[in-house]
Coordinates of C-alpha atoms and ligand atoms in Angstrom, one line a residue:
M1 CA 89.9 14.4 -6.1
K2 CA 90.8 16.8 -3.4
L3 CA 87.9 19.1 -4.3
L4 CA 85.5 16.1 -4.3
C5 CA 86.7 15.2 -0.8
A6 CA 86.1 18.7 0.4
L7 CA 82.6 18.8 -1.0
L8 CA 81.7 15.5 0.6
L9 CA 83.0 16.7 4.0
L10 CA 81.3 20.1 3.8
P11 CA 77.9 19.0 5.2
F12 CA 79.6 17.4 8.2
F13 CA 81.5 20.5 8.9
F14 CA 78.4 22.6 9.0
E15 CA 76.6 20.1 11.1
G16 CA 79.4 20.4 13.7
L17 CA 78.7 24.1 13.9
L18 CA 75.1 23.7 14.9
A19 CA 74.3 23.8 18.5
Q20 CA 72.2 21.0 20.0
C21 CA 70.5 20.9 23.3
P22 CA 71.9 18.2 25.7
S23 CA 69.5 15.5 27.0
P24 CA 67.9 16.1 30.4
S25 CA 68.7 12.4 31.2
N26 CA 72.5 12.9 30.8
L27 CA 73.3 16.4 31.8
L28 CA 77.0 16.5 32.8
N29 CA 79.7 19.1 32.7
D30 CA 83.1 18.5 31.1
A31 CA 84.4 17.1 34.4
G32 CA 81.6 14.5 34.3
E33 CA 79.7 16.0 37.3
K34 CA 76.0 15.8 37.3
L35 CA 74.3 19.1 36.6
C36 CA 70.9 20.5 37.8
A37 CA 70.5 22.7 34.7
R38 CA 72.4 24.3 31.9
M39 CA 71.4 27.7 30.7
F40 CA 72.3 29.1 27.2
E41 CA 73.0 32.5 25.8
H42 CA 71.1 31.9 22.5
S43 CA 68.1 30.1 21.2
N44 CA 67.0 29.4 17.6
I45 CA 63.6 29.1 15.8
Y46 CA 65.0 25.8 14.5
F47 CA 65.0 23.7 17.7
E48 CA 67.8 21.5 16.6
Q49 CA 70.0 24.6 16.4
S50 CA 68.9 25.9 19.8
C51 CA 71.1 26.0 23.0
G52 CA 73.8 28.1 21.4
G53 CA 76.4 30.5 22.5
S54 CA 78.0 30.5 26.0
F55 CA 76.3 28.4 28.7
L56 CA 75.9 28.7 32.5
D57 CA 75.9 25.5 34.6
A58 CA 73.8 25.1 37.7
K59 CA 74.5 22.3 40.2
N60 CA 72.0 20.8 42.7
G61 CA 71.4 23.5 45.4
D62 CA 72.8 26.4 43.4
D63 CA 71.1 29.5 44.7
F64 CA 71.8 32.8 42.9
P65 CA 69.7 35.8 43.9
Y66 CA 72.1 37.7 41.8
M67 CA 73.3 36.4 38.5
P68 CA 77.0 35.5 37.9
L69 CA 78.7 38.5 36.3
G70 CA 77.6 39.0 32.7
W71 CA 74.6 36.7 32.9
G72 CA 71.8 39.0 33.8
N73 CA 69.0 39.2 31.2
K74 CA 71.0 36.9 28.8
I75 CA 69.6 33.4 29.0
S76 CA 67.5 32.3 26.0
S77 CA 67.2 28.5 26.2
L78 CA 67.9 25.9 28.9
V79 CA 67.8 22.3 29.9
V80 CA 66.8 21.0 33.3
A81 CA 68.1 17.6 34.3
N82 CA 65.8 14.7 35.2
R83 CA 64.4 14.9 38.8
C84 CA 65.5 18.5 39.0
T85 CA 63.7 21.8 39.0
L86 CA 64.9 25.3 38.1
K87 CA 63.1 28.3 39.6
V88 CA 63.8 31.6 38.0
W89 CA 62.9 35.3 38.7
S90 CA 62.6 38.3 36.4
K91 CA 64.3 40.7 38.9
S92 CA 67.4 40.3 41.0
A93 CA 67.1 39.3 44.6
K94 CA 64.3 36.9 43.6
G95 CA 62.0 39.8 42.7
G96 CA 59.5 40.3 40.0
N97 CA 57.7 37.4 38.3
N98 CA 58.9 33.8 38.8
R99 CA 58.5 30.5 37.0
T100 CA 59.5 27.0 37.7
F101 CA 60.9 24.7 35.0
N102 CA 60.8 21.0 35.5
A103 CA 63.0 18.4 33.8
G104 CA 63.2 18.9 30.1
V105 CA 64.4 21.1 27.3
V106 CA 63.2 24.7 26.9
Y107 CA 64.2 25.4 23.3
Q108 CA 63.1 29.0 23.4
L109 CA 62.4 31.0 26.5
K110 CA 60.6 33.4 24.2
D111 CA 57.7 30.9 24.1
Y112 CA 57.1 31.2 27.9
S113 CA 55.0 34.1 29.0
N114 CA 56.3 36.4 31.8
G115 CA 53.6 38.6 33.2
L116 CA 50.8 39.9 30.9
F117 CA 52.8 40.9 27.8
G118 CA 56.4 39.8 28.3
D119 CA 58.3 36.5 27.8
W120 CA 61.3 34.9 29.5
N121 CA 63.8 35.5 26.8
D122 CA 66.8 37.5 28.2
S123 CA 64.7 38.0 31.4
I124 CA 66.2 35.8 34.0
Q125 CA 67.8 37.7 36.9
S126 CA 67.8 35.1 39.7
Y127 CA 67.7 31.4 39.9
Y128 CA 67.6 28.4 42.2
C129 CA 68.1 24.9 41.1
T130 CA 67.4 21.7 43.1
C131 CA 67.3 18.0 42.5
T132 CA 65.7 15.2 44.4
Ligands
CA201 CA1 70.1 35.7 24.9

C-alpha cells in the first residue's frame, strides 16, 4: 500500500520540480510588491519548463547600467509585466546592441537575434525597466 501511494504521488513530485514562467498580468515578488520584470538564469526548449534557476527582479524605474553582481551574461528567459517595458543592452554601461521587450513571456532569449549572428541568451549586460 505504501508503495502504491508513492507511485501515485510521483508525478506530482516531478511536476513540482518543473519551473513555470509567471504570468505578466500578476508579476509580484514574495513580499507582494508589483514587479516590472523578472529575469531568469535558465530557459528550456520545453516552454512549460522555462524560467528556471535563480531569478533577478526589476521594479518600475530600475536602471542598471551595470548588472548586479553575478548577473552579467547570465539571463536566459524573462517575463515583463503588463504595461511595462524592459530595455536591455549587450554591453555594460548601456553599450553594444539593445532591444526592448514589451509585456509578455520570453521563454528563450536564444530565439531573439542580437546583431547579425548572435542572440540574446546570456548576453544582457545592462537593463532599464519602466511601467506606465
Ligand atoms: Ca543562462
